[in-house]
Amino acid sequence: MNIRDHQLYKIWNKVPVDYYQTGTKSNILQMAWHHLKINSAKKILKGHQFSKILDAGCASGFMLFKIYQAFPNAKYFGIDVYSKAISYAKKTYPDITFKTAFAHNLPFTNDYFDVILFYETIEHVEDPIKTLKELKRVLKKGGILILAMDSGNWLFRFVWFVWENTKGKIWQEAHLHPFHYTELEEVIKKAKFKIEKKFFTHLGMEITFVLKK
């Protein structure tokens, strides 16, 4: 494990395993942010048929379970390196398969998934290009990778500064790669993904890419 991985483990161990489950009930800002994010994903998925879906960086499975409720006929998988959150997810959402794993070293065969969700995770990984290539490996031809991240615009930077210094102190130093969305687009191209669609949500603070092999 390298130095940055150790840094992230320290951060993860500060995060309650039910952080998203409780935060979206008690904090109106978290509630609004995640509601918009999940609804955006649902709109994309309505236009695609899929039998297997992976959430790479699923934490405790909050978002993946919301997607499962909307589209219950597929097989759902979630991976994350935060083992305590994965243990919580396994107990809380028994109909979904959860594994402790790095996104750059996935325990799945080639061309396995129709859909991969990669939401607000790429900024936390050690090697974004390597990780995207690994996600591409397990994605079926014709499948989609939905990648979302903060846009890095002035409004997000301001909001994140306030959040990190108030309610979100546990996330200080968690962003290994605080991309501007134009930089992220270059990373996507280097990983040889095709950008099928991109759009902004959350008052321009979040950008979503729909990618294909």
mmCIF file of C-alpha atoms in Angstrom:
data_model
loop_
_atom_site.group_PDB
_atom_site.id
_atom_site.type_symbol
_atom_site.label_atom_id
_atom_site.label_comp_id
_atom_site.label_asym_id
_atom_site.label_seq_id
_atom_site.Cartn_x
_atom_site.Cartn_y
_atom_site.Cartn_z
ATOM 1 C CA MET A 1 0.000 0.000 0.000
ATOM 2 C CA ASN A 2 1.455 3.382 -0.979
ATOM 3 C CA ILE A 3 1.528 6.651 0.964
ATOM 4 C CA ARG A 4 -1.624 8.015 -0.639
ATOM 5 C CA ASP A 5 -3.528 4.833 0.116
ATOM 6 C CA HIS A 6 -2.521 5.178 3.771
ATOM 7 C CA GLN A 7 -3.751 8.785 3.661
ATOM 8 C CA LEU A 8 -7.107 7.690 2.289
ATOM 9 C CA TYR A 9 -7.485 4.880 4.816
ATOM 10 C CA LYS A 10 -7.085 7.423 7.614
ATOM 11 C CA ILE A 11 -9.807 9.565 6.038
ATOM 12 C CA TRP A 12 -12.182 6.627 5.467
ATOM 13 C CA ASN A 13 -11.822 5.485 9.061
ATOM 14 C CA LYS A 14 -13.150 8.877 10.167
ATOM 15 C CA VAL A 15 -16.263 8.488 8.012
ATOM 16 C CA PRO A 16 -19.222 6.761 9.717
ATOM 17 C CA VAL A 17 -20.298 3.693 7.740
ATOM 18 C CA ASP A 18 -23.836 5.083 7.468
ATOM 19 C CA TYR A 19 -22.636 8.577 6.512
ATOM 20 C CA TYR A 20 -24.886 8.866 3.444
ATOM 21 C CA GLN A 21 -27.872 7.103 4.990
ATOM 22 C CA THR A 22 -27.961 9.473 7.975
ATOM 23 C CA GLY A 23 -26.703 12.603 6.207
ATOM 24 C CA THR A 24 -29.467 12.543 3.617
ATOM 25 C CA LYS A 25 -32.023 12.507 6.432
ATOM 26 C CA SER A 26 -30.506 15.097 8.751
ATOM 27 C CA ASN A 27 -28.760 17.578 6.433
ATOM 28 C CA ILE A 28 -30.815 19.433 3.832
ATOM 29 C CA LEU A 29 -27.778 20.179 1.640
ATOM 30 C CA GLN A 30 -26.751 16.522 1.483
ATOM 31 C CA MET A 31 -30.361 15.558 0.883
ATOM 32 C CA ALA A 32 -30.671 17.927 -2.086
ATOM 33 C CA TRP A 33 -27.264 17.025 -3.564
ATOM 34 C CA HIS A 34 -27.796 13.272 -3.521
ATOM 35 C CA HIS A 35 -31.436 13.506 -4.632
ATOM 36 C CA LEU A 36 -30.356 15.376 -7.774
ATOM 37 C CA LYS A 37 -27.510 12.949 -8.393
ATOM 38 C CA ILE A 38 -29.652 9.830 -8.079
ATOM 39 C CA ASN A 39 -32.466 11.243 -10.223
ATOM 40 C CA SER A 40 -29.930 12.152 -12.900
ATOM 41 C CA ALA A 41 -28.640 8.564 -12.949
ATOM 42 C CA LYS A 42 -32.169 7.168 -13.161
ATOM 43 C CA LYS A 43 -32.944 9.339 -16.196
ATOM 44 C CA ILE A 44 -29.885 8.000 -18.008
ATOM 45 C CA LEU A 45 -30.653 4.387 -17.120
ATOM 46 C CA LYS A 46 -34.245 4.621 -18.364
ATOM 47 C CA GLY A 47 -32.851 4.763 -21.882
ATOM 48 C CA HIS A 48 -30.745 1.596 -21.566
ATOM 49 C CA GLN A 49 -31.347 -2.107 -21.078
ATOM 50 C CA PHE A 50 -29.034 -3.786 -18.584
ATOM 51 C CA SER A 51 -28.772 -7.047 -16.680
ATOM 52 C CA LYS A 52 -25.609 -6.388 -14.630
ATOM 53 C CA ILE A 53 -24.612 -3.085 -13.073
ATOM 54 C CA LEU A 54 -21.565 -2.122 -10.995
ATOM 55 C CA ASP A 55 -21.150 0.829 -8.661
ATOM 56 C CA ALA A 56 -17.391 1.421 -8.413
ATOM 57 C CA GLY A 57 -16.772 3.352 -5.209
ATOM 58 C CA CYS A 58 -20.151 2.499 -3.709
ATOM 59 C CA ALA A 59 -19.248 3.316 -0.070
ATOM 60 C CA SER A 60 -22.074 1.859 2.054
ATOM 61 C CA GLY A 61 -24.345 1.222 -0.934
ATOM 62 C CA PHE A 62 -26.773 4.124 -0.473
ATOM 63 C CA MET A 63 -26.937 5.264 -4.099
ATOM 64 C CA LEU A 64 -26.796 1.753 -5.547
ATOM 65 C CA PHE A 65 -29.765 0.679 -3.433
ATOM 66 C CA LYS A 66 -31.801 3.649 -4.692
ATOM 67 C CA ILE A 67 -31.041 2.573 -8.269
ATOM 68 C CA TYR A 68 -31.928 -1.024 -7.390
ATOM 69 C CA GLN A 69 -35.321 0.124 -6.098
ATOM 70 C CA ALA A 70 -36.027 1.837 -9.424
ATOM 71 C CA PHE A 71 -34.761 -1.023 -11.634
ATOM 72 C CA PRO A 72 -35.067 -4.230 -9.573
ATOM 73 C CA ASN A 73 -34.731 -6.790 -12.371
ATOM 74 C CA ALA A 74 -30.956 -6.509 -12.880
ATOM 75 C CA LYS A 75 -28.065 -7.972 -10.870
ATOM 76 C CA TYR A 76 -26.333 -5.349 -8.752
ATOM 77 C CA PHE A 77 -22.714 -5.221 -7.612
ATOM 78 C CA GLY A 78 -20.840 -2.655 -5.541
ATOM 79 C CA ILE A 79 -17.134 -2.343 -4.728
ATOM 80 C CA ASP A 80 -15.217 -0.082 -2.392
ATOM 81 C CA VAL A 81 -11.939 -0.222 -0.483
ATOM 82 C CA TYR A 82 -13.576 0.954 2.740
ATOM 83 C CA SER A 83 -14.178 -2.506 4.194
ATOM 84 C CA LYS A 84 -16.275 -1.289 7.141
ATOM 85 C CA ALA A 85 -18.716 0.380 4.757
ATOM 86 C CA ILE A 86 -18.861 -2.768 2.619
ATOM 87 C CA SER A 87 -19.653 -4.867 5.700
ATOM 88 C CA TYR A 88 -22.451 -2.440 6.559
ATOM 89 C CA ALA A 89 -23.780 -2.571 2.985
ATOM 90 C CA LYS A 90 -23.845 -6.380 2.978
ATOM 91 C CA LYS A 91 -25.977 -6.424 6.120
ATOM 92 C CA THR A 92 -28.242 -3.556 5.059
ATOM 93 C CA TYR A 93 -28.829 -4.477 1.401
ATOM 94 C CA PRO A 94 -28.678 -8.302 1.157
ATOM 95 C CA ASP A 95 -30.069 -8.411 -2.401
ATOM 96 C CA ILE A 96 -26.946 -6.660 -3.732
ATOM 97 C CA THR A 97 -23.476 -8.228 -4.054
ATOM 98 C CA PHE A 98 -20.796 -6.129 -2.358
ATOM 99 C CA LYS A 99 -17.036 -6.708 -2.448
ATOM 100 C CA THR A 100 -14.041 -4.964 -0.906
ATOM 101 C CA ALA A 101 -11.788 -4.061 -3.846
ATOM 102 C CA PHE A 102 -9.861 -1.269 -5.518
ATOM 103 C CA ALA A 103 -11.380 0.186 -8.681
ATOM 104 C CA HIS A 104 -8.032 -0.259 -10.448
ATOM 105 C CA ASN A 105 -7.991 -4.012 -9.679
ATOM 106 C CA LEU A 106 -11.500 -5.401 -10.061
ATOM 107 C CA PRO A 107 -12.423 -9.025 -9.229
ATOM 108 C CA PHE A 108 -14.503 -9.481 -12.385
ATOM 109 C CA THR A 109 -13.923 -11.001 -15.820
ATOM 110 C CA ASN A 110 -13.661 -9.008 -19.036
ATOM 111 C CA ASP A 111 -16.838 -7.592 -20.597
ATOM 112 C CA TYR A 112 -18.968 -8.384 -17.546
ATOM 113 C CA PHE A 113 -21.155 -5.314 -16.936
ATOM 114 C CA ASP A 114 -23.752 -3.506 -19.035
ATOM 115 C CA VAL A 115 -23.553 -0.405 -16.844
ATOM 116 C CA ILE A 116 -20.911 0.963 -14.498
ATOM 117 C CA LEU A 117 -21.616 3.851 -12.135
ATOM 118 C CA PHE A 118 -18.559 5.894 -11.163
ATOM 119 C CA TYR A 119 -19.934 8.769 -9.146
ATOM 120 C CA GLU A 120 -17.738 11.250 -7.294
ATOM 121 C CA THR A 121 -14.929 8.719 -7.000
ATOM 122 C CA ILE A 122 -12.324 9.464 -9.672
ATOM 123 C CA GLU A 123 -10.984 12.398 -7.652
ATOM 124 C CA HIS A 124 -10.151 9.956 -4.829
ATOM 125 C CA VAL A 125 -8.174 7.324 -6.763
ATOM 126 C CA GLU A 126 -4.385 7.148 -6.999
ATOM 127 C CA ASP A 127 -4.184 6.686 -10.789
ATOM 128 C CA PRO A 128 -7.284 7.932 -12.668
ATOM 129 C CA ILE A 129 -6.212 6.695 -16.121
ATOM 130 C CA LYS A 130 -5.307 3.216 -14.870
ATOM 131 C CA THR A 131 -8.618 3.054 -13.026
ATOM 132 C CA LEU A 132 -10.631 4.073 -16.081
ATOM 133 C CA LYS A 133 -8.860 1.452 -18.185
ATOM 134 C CA GLU A 134 -9.751 -1.205 -15.615
ATOM 135 C CA LEU A 135 -13.390 -0.119 -15.654
ATOM 136 C CA LYS A 136 -13.279 -0.290 -19.433
ATOM 137 C CA ARG A 137 -11.981 -3.865 -19.226
ATOM 138 C CA VAL A 138 -15.027 -5.113 -17.310
ATOM 139 C CA LEU A 139 -17.537 -3.083 -19.350
ATOM 140 C CA LYS A 140 -19.326 -4.873 -22.175
ATOM 141 C CA LYS A 141 -19.080 -3.546 -25.692
ATOM 142 C CA GLY A 142 -22.131 -1.366 -26.117
ATOM 143 C CA GLY A 143 -22.391 -0.833 -22.360
ATOM 144 C CA ILE A 144 -22.077 2.547 -20.666
ATOM 145 C CA LEU A 145 -19.936 4.035 -17.928
ATOM 146 C CA ILE A 146 -21.624 6.924 -16.133
ATOM 147 C CA LEU A 147 -18.911 9.092 -14.612
ATOM 148 C CA ALA A 148 -19.791 12.090 -12.466
ATOM 149 C CA MET A 149 -17.616 14.499 -10.518
ATOM 150 C CA ASP A 150 -17.698 18.047 -9.255
ATOM 151 C CA SER A 151 -17.019 20.446 -12.107
ATOM 152 C CA GLY A 152 -14.359 22.436 -10.269
ATOM 153 C CA ASN A 153 -16.097 25.712 -11.106
ATOM 154 C CA TRP A 154 -15.902 28.741 -8.818
ATOM 155 C CA LEU A 155 -19.218 27.985 -7.119
ATOM 156 C CA PHE A 156 -18.231 24.435 -6.237
ATOM 157 C CA ARG A 157 -14.815 25.541 -4.953
ATOM 158 C CA PHE A 158 -16.511 28.063 -2.676
ATOM 159 C CA VAL A 159 -19.138 25.592 -1.429
ATOM 160 C CA TRP A 160 -16.513 22.878 -0.896
ATOM 161 C CA PHE A 161 -14.266 25.246 1.063
ATOM 162 C CA VAL A 162 -17.147 26.097 3.386
ATOM 163 C CA TRP A 163 -18.197 22.418 3.659
ATOM 164 C CA GLU A 164 -14.666 21.186 4.437
ATOM 165 C CA ASN A 165 -14.341 23.719 7.214
ATOM 166 C CA THR A 166 -17.740 23.072 8.800
ATOM 167 C CA LYS A 167 -19.851 19.897 8.511
ATOM 168 C CA GLY A 168 -17.508 18.134 6.090
ATOM 169 C CA LYS A 169 -14.195 18.319 7.954
ATOM 170 C CA ILE A 170 -13.698 14.567 7.553
ATOM 171 C CA TRP A 171 -13.215 15.109 3.800
ATOM 172 C CA GLN A 172 -10.218 17.419 4.133
ATOM 173 C CA GLU A 173 -7.383 16.141 1.891
ATOM 174 C CA ALA A 174 -9.641 13.427 0.431
ATOM 175 C CA HIS A 175 -9.477 14.804 -3.105
ATOM 176 C CA LEU A 176 -6.213 13.481 -4.551
ATOM 177 C CA HIS A 177 -7.089 14.903 -7.978
ATOM 178 C CA PRO A 178 -9.227 18.056 -7.748
ATOM 179 C CA PHE A 179 -9.853 18.189 -11.502
ATOM 180 C CA HIS A 180 -11.468 21.000 -13.392
ATOM 181 C CA TYR A 181 -13.938 19.322 -15.748
ATOM 182 C CA THR A 182 -11.805 20.198 -18.791
ATOM 183 C CA GLU A 183 -8.873 18.296 -17.253
ATOM 184 C CA LEU A 184 -11.133 15.350 -16.504
ATOM 185 C CA GLU A 185 -12.233 15.248 -20.131
ATOM 186 C CA GLU A 186 -8.588 14.893 -21.197
ATOM 187 C CA VAL A 187 -8.131 12.003 -18.747
ATOM 188 C CA ILE A 188 -11.198 10.292 -20.226
ATOM 189 C CA LYS A 189 -9.786 10.638 -23.735
ATOM 190 C CA LYS A 190 -6.414 9.220 -22.647
ATOM 191 C CA ALA A 191 -8.238 6.143 -21.338
ATOM 192 C CA LYS A 192 -9.714 5.742 -24.865
ATOM 193 C CA PHE A 193 -13.353 6.158 -23.887
ATOM 194 C CA LYS A 194 -15.862 7.729 -26.258
ATOM 195 C CA ILE A 195 -17.871 10.566 -24.753
ATOM 196 C CA GLU A 196 -21.462 9.957 -25.790
ATOM 197 C CA LYS A 197 -22.960 12.710 -23.677
ATOM 198 C CA LYS A 198 -21.991 15.248 -21.039
ATOM 199 C CA PHE A 199 -24.092 17.648 -19.001
ATOM 200 C CA PHE A 200 -24.060 19.760 -15.845
ATOM 201 C CA THR A 201 -26.305 19.508 -12.792
ATOM 202 C CA HIS A 202 -26.354 21.047 -9.304
ATOM 203 C CA LEU A 203 -26.191 24.646 -10.604
ATOM 204 C CA GLY A 204 -23.167 23.713 -12.695
ATOM 205 C CA MET A 205 -21.271 22.230 -9.745
ATOM 206 C CA GLU A 206 -21.431 18.623 -11.010
ATOM 207 C CA ILE A 207 -20.603 17.274 -14.457
ATOM 208 C CA THR A 208 -21.739 13.883 -15.734
ATOM 209 C CA PHE A 209 -20.229 11.971 -18.659
ATOM 210 C CA VAL A 210 -21.905 9.031 -20.373
ATOM 211 C CA LEU A 211 -19.039 6.979 -21.844
ATOM 212 C CA LYS A 212 -18.705 4.013 -24.190
ATOM 213 C CA LYS A 213 -15.796 1.776 -25.195
#
